[in-house]
């Protein structure tokens, strides 16, 4: 069965610090990879996605992620965080063997950015 | 374009009761998925519907069921509620299989 691991459950940063959130998945076949964000009191929103092609993908609000197939990783990065980035971040994967119908989420990382 | 709409936003039920949650997908989206979100387990996949057919199901007991109507609207039912069913239930829709999910705001269910 597919699984997704997010190693950092809570991250606290100061504004302007750089961010990297780890994500590893377990599935050897073709996958689509996503990062979703949930701001306080809001619904889950798509930050960025990787389907194929360039392994470095850019998303909204200055976020980017790099797919490293050999490491089964899809880490999220942002060079300089802002207070408004305070949110919970979820890595997610769906796979060809389920027809891309079942999205498996990591347990999430709560990011707190202090001003 | 209107987003995914879930009703009601909040529900309080007692153990043993049943509950029905509703989801209206984005116009034109035929795939609807349901997820349960809890602090301990995170986001867990419940099931996915497409053209009124359940195509995929997660590891939840049979008390959790769903259906989809011809207009793509979906309902989720939980029977014989347990305290552990307290959670945020999220609905998501998408147009194509190989496209991202769009989530609603969720229904927060509290079982007492």
mmCIF file of C-alpha atoms in Angstrom:
data_model
loop_
_atom_site.group_PDB
_atom_site.id
_atom_site.type_symbol
_atom_site.label_atom_id
_atom_site.label_comp_id
_atom_site.label_asym_id
_atom_site.label_seq_id
_atom_site.Cartn_x
_atom_site.Cartn_y
_atom_site.Cartn_z
ATOM 1 C CA UNK A 1 0.000 0.000 0.000
ATOM 2 C CA UNK A 2 1.133 3.520 -0.664
ATOM 3 C CA UNK A 3 2.240 5.670 2.219
ATOM 4 C CA UNK A 4 3.533 9.205 2.591
ATOM 5 C CA UNK A 5 5.890 10.369 5.329
ATOM 6 C CA UNK A 6 6.363 13.921 6.448
ATOM 7 C CA UNK A 7 9.182 13.984 8.909
ATOM 8 C CA UNK A 8 8.590 17.366 10.499
ATOM 9 C CA UNK A 9 5.355 17.640 12.415
ATOM 10 C CA UNK A 10 5.944 21.145 13.715
ATOM 11 C CA UNK A 11 8.278 23.792 12.352
ATOM 12 C CA UNK A 12 8.837 27.246 13.816
ATOM 13 C CA UNK A 13 10.670 29.856 11.771
ATOM 14 C CA UNK A 14 11.278 33.567 11.847
ATOM 15 C CA UNK A 15 10.225 35.707 8.920
ATOM 16 C CA UNK A 16 12.747 35.697 6.056
ATOM 17 C CA UNK A 17 14.128 32.288 7.069
ATOM 18 C CA UNK A 18 14.329 29.585 4.433
ATOM 19 C CA UNK A 19 11.957 26.642 4.546
ATOM 20 C CA UNK A 20 12.325 23.029 3.536
ATOM 21 C CA UNK A 21 9.695 20.444 4.408
ATOM 22 C CA UNK A 22 10.475 16.827 3.760
ATOM 23 C CA UNK A 23 8.185 14.349 2.050
ATOM 24 C CA UNK A 24 8.884 10.738 1.148
ATOM 25 C CA UNK A 25 6.504 8.253 -0.400
ATOM 26 C CA UNK A 26 6.524 4.527 -0.837
ATOM 27 C CA UNK A 27 5.460 3.376 -4.259
ATOM 28 C CA UNK A 28 7.664 2.358 -7.123
ATOM 29 C CA UNK A 29 5.330 2.960 -10.044
ATOM 30 C CA UNK A 30 4.061 6.067 -11.759
ATOM 31 C CA UNK A 31 2.842 8.684 -9.315
ATOM 32 C CA UNK A 32 1.492 12.200 -9.236
ATOM 33 C CA UNK A 33 2.731 14.332 -6.359
ATOM 34 C CA UNK A 34 1.101 17.277 -4.644
ATOM 35 C CA UNK A 35 1.553 19.766 -1.856
ATOM 36 C CA UNK A 36 -1.578 21.201 -0.315
ATOM 37 C CA UNK A 37 -1.806 23.972 2.258
ATOM 38 C CA UNK A 38 -4.479 24.597 4.858
ATOM 39 C CA UNK A 39 -4.479 28.124 6.285
ATOM 40 C CA UNK A 40 -6.223 28.578 9.639
ATOM 41 C CA UNK A 41 -9.969 28.342 9.149
ATOM 42 C CA UNK A 42 -9.703 27.747 5.423
ATOM 43 C CA UNK A 43 -10.062 24.794 3.101
ATOM 44 C CA UNK A 44 -7.226 22.788 1.621
ATOM 45 C CA UNK A 45 -5.658 24.548 -1.334
ATOM 46 C CA UNK A 46 -3.277 23.220 -3.941
ATOM 47 C CA UNK A 47 0.221 24.715 -3.661
ATOM 48 C CA UNK A 48 1.851 22.824 -6.491
ATOM 49 C CA UNK A 49 1.830 19.535 -8.345
ATOM 50 C CA UNK A 50 4.154 17.253 -10.244
ATOM 51 C CA UNK A 51 2.881 14.976 -12.976
ATOM 52 C CA UNK A 52 5.862 14.609 -15.300
ATOM 53 C CA UNK A 53 8.665 16.553 -16.929
ATOM 54 C CA UNK A 54 10.915 19.003 -15.108
ATOM 55 C CA UNK A 55 11.365 17.625 -11.571
ATOM 56 C CA UNK A 56 11.592 21.134 -10.149
ATOM 57 C CA UNK A 57 8.101 22.546 -9.993
ATOM 58 C CA UNK A 58 7.048 26.004 -8.999
ATOM 59 C CA UNK A 59 3.795 26.753 -7.254
ATOM 60 C CA UNK A 60 1.928 29.680 -5.867
ATOM 61 C CA UNK A 61 3.267 32.193 -3.338
ATOM 62 C CA UNK A 62 6.923 31.485 -4.122
ATOM 63 C CA UNK A 63 6.880 27.809 -3.173
ATOM 64 C CA UNK A 64 8.707 25.164 -5.159
ATOM 65 C CA UNK A 65 9.298 21.437 -4.823
ATOM 66 C CA UNK A 66 11.781 19.009 -6.265
ATOM 67 C CA UNK A 67 10.923 15.469 -7.254
ATOM 68 C CA UNK A 68 13.865 13.111 -6.751
ATOM 69 C CA UNK A 69 12.737 9.761 -8.080
ATOM 70 C CA UNK A 70 15.732 7.815 -6.750
ATOM 71 C CA UNK A 71 14.978 9.017 -3.230
ATOM 72 C CA UNK A 72 11.177 8.793 -3.511
ATOM 73 C CA UNK A 73 11.108 12.350 -2.250
ATOM 74 C CA UNK A 74 9.184 15.514 -3.039
ATOM 75 C CA UNK A 75 10.453 18.196 -0.667
ATOM 76 C CA UNK A 76 8.838 21.613 -0.452
ATOM 77 C CA UNK A 77 10.969 24.750 -0.318
ATOM 78 C CA UNK A 78 10.621 28.473 -0.012
ATOM 79 C CA UNK A 79 13.660 30.784 0.146
ATOM 80 C CA UNK A 80 12.124 33.345 2.484
ATOM 81 C CA UNK A 81 8.985 32.711 4.514
ATOM 82 C CA UNK A 82 6.448 35.303 5.569
ATOM 83 C CA UNK A 83 4.156 35.470 8.569
ATOM 84 C CA UNK A 84 1.249 34.732 6.212
ATOM 85 C CA UNK A 85 2.779 31.323 5.429
ATOM 86 C CA UNK A 86 1.686 30.105 8.850
ATOM 87 C CA UNK A 87 -0.425 27.070 7.974
ATOM 88 C CA UNK A 88 -0.463 23.303 7.826
ATOM 89 C CA UNK A 89 1.197 21.720 4.816
ATOM 90 C CA UNK A 90 0.309 18.320 3.408
ATOM 91 C CA UNK A 91 2.209 16.226 0.934
ATOM 92 C CA UNK A 92 0.060 13.828 -1.107
ATOM 93 C CA UNK A 93 0.506 11.129 -3.715
ATOM 94 C CA UNK A 94 -1.755 9.260 -6.062
ATOM 95 C CA UNK A 95 -0.657 6.375 -8.175
ATOM 96 C CA UNK A 96 -1.397 4.812 -11.504
ATOM 97 C CA UNK A 97 -2.245 1.471 -9.883
ATOM 98 C CA UNK A 98 -5.375 3.033 -8.363
ATOM 99 C CA UNK A 99 -6.195 4.924 -11.533
ATOM 100 C CA UNK A 100 -5.025 8.078 -9.774
ATOM 101 C CA UNK A 101 -8.335 7.953 -7.891
ATOM 102 C CA UNK A 102 -7.055 7.647 -4.328
ATOM 103 C CA UNK A 103 -4.974 10.483 -2.923
ATOM 104 C CA UNK A 104 -2.819 9.428 0.014
ATOM 105 C CA UNK A 105 -1.780 12.213 2.367
ATOM 106 C CA UNK A 106 1.072 12.620 4.772
ATOM 107 C CA UNK A 107 0.251 13.539 8.354
ATOM 108 C CA UNK A 108 0.984 17.199 7.749
ATOM 109 C CA UNK A 109 3.483 19.753 8.998
ATOM 110 C CA UNK A 110 2.352 22.716 11.038
ATOM 111 C CA UNK A 111 4.425 25.764 10.184
ATOM 112 C CA UNK A 112 4.466 28.754 12.487
ATOM 113 C CA UNK A 113 6.237 31.844 11.214
ATOM 114 C CA UNK A 114 6.945 34.446 13.843
ATOM 115 C CA UNK A 115 7.080 38.098 12.760
ATOM 116 C CA UNK B 1 -16.871 29.340 -10.923
ATOM 117 C CA UNK B 2 -18.290 28.255 -7.574
ATOM 118 C CA UNK B 3 -16.120 25.946 -5.501
ATOM 119 C CA UNK B 4 -16.980 22.699 -3.809
ATOM 120 C CA UNK B 5 -19.878 23.238 -1.429
ATOM 121 C CA UNK B 6 -20.454 21.096 1.623
ATOM 122 C CA UNK B 7 -23.464 21.209 3.896
ATOM 123 C CA UNK B 8 -23.940 21.477 6.736
ATOM 124 C CA UNK B 9 -20.781 23.136 8.094
ATOM 125 C CA UNK B 10 -21.287 21.815 11.608
ATOM 126 C CA UNK B 11 -23.183 18.886 13.075
ATOM 127 C CA UNK B 12 -23.597 17.564 16.577
ATOM 128 C CA UNK B 13 -24.967 14.056 16.970
ATOM 129 C CA UNK B 14 -25.154 11.499 19.729
ATOM 130 C CA UNK B 15 -23.777 7.983 19.691
ATOM 131 C CA UNK B 16 -25.934 5.523 17.823
ATOM 132 C CA UNK B 17 -27.511 8.095 15.544
ATOM 133 C CA UNK B 18 -26.874 8.339 11.838
ATOM 134 C CA UNK B 19 -25.844 11.340 9.771
ATOM 135 C CA UNK B 20 -25.898 12.381 6.124
ATOM 136 C CA UNK B 21 -23.458 14.899 4.707
ATOM 137 C CA UNK B 22 -23.858 16.585 1.345
ATOM 138 C CA UNK B 23 -21.383 17.754 -1.272
ATOM 139 C CA UNK B 24 -21.898 19.713 -4.477
ATOM 140 C CA UNK B 25 -18.855 19.535 -6.744
ATOM 141 C CA UNK B 26 -17.524 22.226 -9.006
ATOM 142 C CA UNK B 27 -19.701 22.503 -12.090
ATOM 143 C CA UNK B 28 -18.537 20.027 -14.715
ATOM 144 C CA UNK B 29 -16.602 17.856 -12.279
ATOM 145 C CA UNK B 30 -17.786 14.266 -12.290
ATOM 146 C CA UNK B 31 -15.420 12.769 -9.751
ATOM 147 C CA UNK B 32 -16.145 13.279 -6.052
ATOM 148 C CA UNK B 33 -13.974 11.992 -3.214
ATOM 149 C CA UNK B 34 -14.519 12.000 0.529
ATOM 150 C CA UNK B 35 -11.862 12.248 3.239
ATOM 151 C CA UNK B 36 -11.909 12.143 7.015
ATOM 152 C CA UNK B 37 -9.548 14.520 8.809
ATOM 153 C CA UNK B 38 -8.663 14.011 12.467
ATOM 154 C CA UNK B 39 -5.753 15.336 14.546
ATOM 155 C CA UNK B 40 -4.468 11.828 15.199
ATOM 156 C CA UNK B 41 -4.874 10.162 11.816
ATOM 157 C CA UNK B 42 -4.619 13.119 9.468
ATOM 158 C CA UNK B 43 -6.458 12.877 6.157
ATOM 159 C CA UNK B 44 -7.837 9.434 5.410
ATOM 160 C CA UNK B 45 -9.450 8.471 2.112
ATOM 161 C CA UNK B 46 -13.030 7.247 2.436
ATOM 162 C CA UNK B 47 -14.255 6.690 -1.126
ATOM 163 C CA UNK B 48 -14.405 8.097 -4.624
ATOM 164 C CA UNK B 49 -17.346 8.287 -6.991
ATOM 165 C CA UNK B 50 -17.537 8.877 -10.702
ATOM 166 C CA UNK B 51 -20.729 8.880 -12.756
ATOM 167 C CA UNK B 52 -22.730 7.484 -9.830
ATOM 168 C CA UNK B 53 -20.336 4.546 -9.362
ATOM 169 C CA UNK B 54 -17.985 3.991 -6.453
ATOM 170 C CA UNK B 55 -14.594 3.357 -8.017
ATOM 171 C CA UNK B 56 -12.386 3.195 -4.963
ATOM 172 C CA UNK B 57 -12.834 2.719 -1.242
ATOM 173 C CA UNK B 58 -10.618 3.266 1.776
ATOM 174 C CA UNK B 59 -10.293 1.157 4.907
ATOM 175 C CA UNK B 60 -13.377 2.249 6.785
ATOM 176 C CA UNK B 61 -16.128 0.045 8.241
ATOM 177 C CA UNK B 62 -19.374 -0.533 6.381
ATOM 178 C CA UNK B 63 -21.084 2.073 8.586
ATOM 179 C CA UNK B 64 -19.573 4.613 6.200
ATOM 180 C CA UNK B 65 -21.334 4.720 2.876
ATOM 181 C CA UNK B 66 -21.901 7.133 0.073
ATOM 182 C CA UNK B 67 -23.622 7.723 -3.181
ATOM 183 C CA UNK B 68 -23.517 10.035 -6.137
ATOM 184 C CA UNK B 69 -26.423 11.398 -8.082
ATOM 185 C CA UNK B 70 -26.780 11.984 -11.806
ATOM 186 C CA UNK B 71 -25.942 15.682 -11.331
ATOM 187 C CA UNK B 72 -22.648 14.612 -9.665
ATOM 188 C CA UNK B 73 -23.750 15.778 -6.226
ATOM 189 C CA UNK B 74 -22.723 13.314 -3.555
ATOM 190 C CA UNK B 75 -23.855 12.318 -0.101
ATOM 191 C CA UNK B 76 -22.013 10.481 2.614
ATOM 192 C CA UNK B 77 -23.806 8.565 5.346
ATOM 193 C CA UNK B 78 -22.493 7.312 8.646
ATOM 194 C CA UNK B 79 -24.730 4.995 10.620
ATOM 195 C CA UNK B 80 -24.547 3.981 14.279
ATOM 196 C CA UNK B 81 -22.255 6.855 15.121
ATOM 197 C CA UNK B 82 -19.351 6.325 17.503
ATOM 198 C CA UNK B 83 -17.374 8.893 19.469
ATOM 199 C CA UNK B 84 -14.393 8.192 17.237
ATOM 200 C CA UNK B 85 -16.306 9.371 14.188
ATOM 201 C CA UNK B 86 -15.901 12.951 15.373
ATOM 202 C CA UNK B 87 -13.886 14.580 12.628
ATOM 203 C CA UNK B 88 -13.802 17.049 9.786
ATOM 204 C CA UNK B 89 -15.245 15.388 6.678
ATOM 205 C CA UNK B 90 -13.908 16.807 3.461
ATOM 206 C CA UNK B 91 -15.305 16.466 -0.004
ATOM 207 C CA UNK B 92 -13.222 17.078 -3.108
ATOM 208 C CA UNK B 93 -13.979 17.098 -6.797
ATOM 209 C CA UNK B 94 -12.014 17.066 -10.029
ATOM 210 C CA UNK B 95 -12.689 17.034 -13.722
ATOM 211 C CA UNK B 96 -10.216 14.489 -15.016
ATOM 212 C CA UNK B 97 -8.618 11.542 -13.272
ATOM 213 C CA UNK B 98 -5.164 12.969 -13.755
ATOM 214 C CA UNK B 99 -5.897 16.377 -12.273
ATOM 215 C CA UNK B 100 -5.701 17.886 -8.778
ATOM 216 C CA UNK B 101 -8.515 17.672 -6.277
ATOM 217 C CA UNK B 102 -10.426 20.788 -5.266
ATOM 218 C CA UNK B 103 -11.595 20.647 -1.664
ATOM 219 C CA UNK B 104 -14.615 22.056 0.091
ATOM 220 C CA UNK B 105 -14.577 23.652 3.535
ATOM 221 C CA UNK B 106 -15.719 20.450 5.161
ATOM 222 C CA UNK B 107 -18.395 19.393 7.610
ATOM 223 C CA UNK B 108 -17.273 19.238 11.212
ATOM 224 C CA UNK B 109 -19.067 16.369 12.916
ATOM 225 C CA UNK B 110 -19.049 16.066 16.684
ATOM 226 C CA UNK B 111 -20.406 12.894 18.248
ATOM 227 C CA UNK B 112 -21.283 13.076 21.938
#
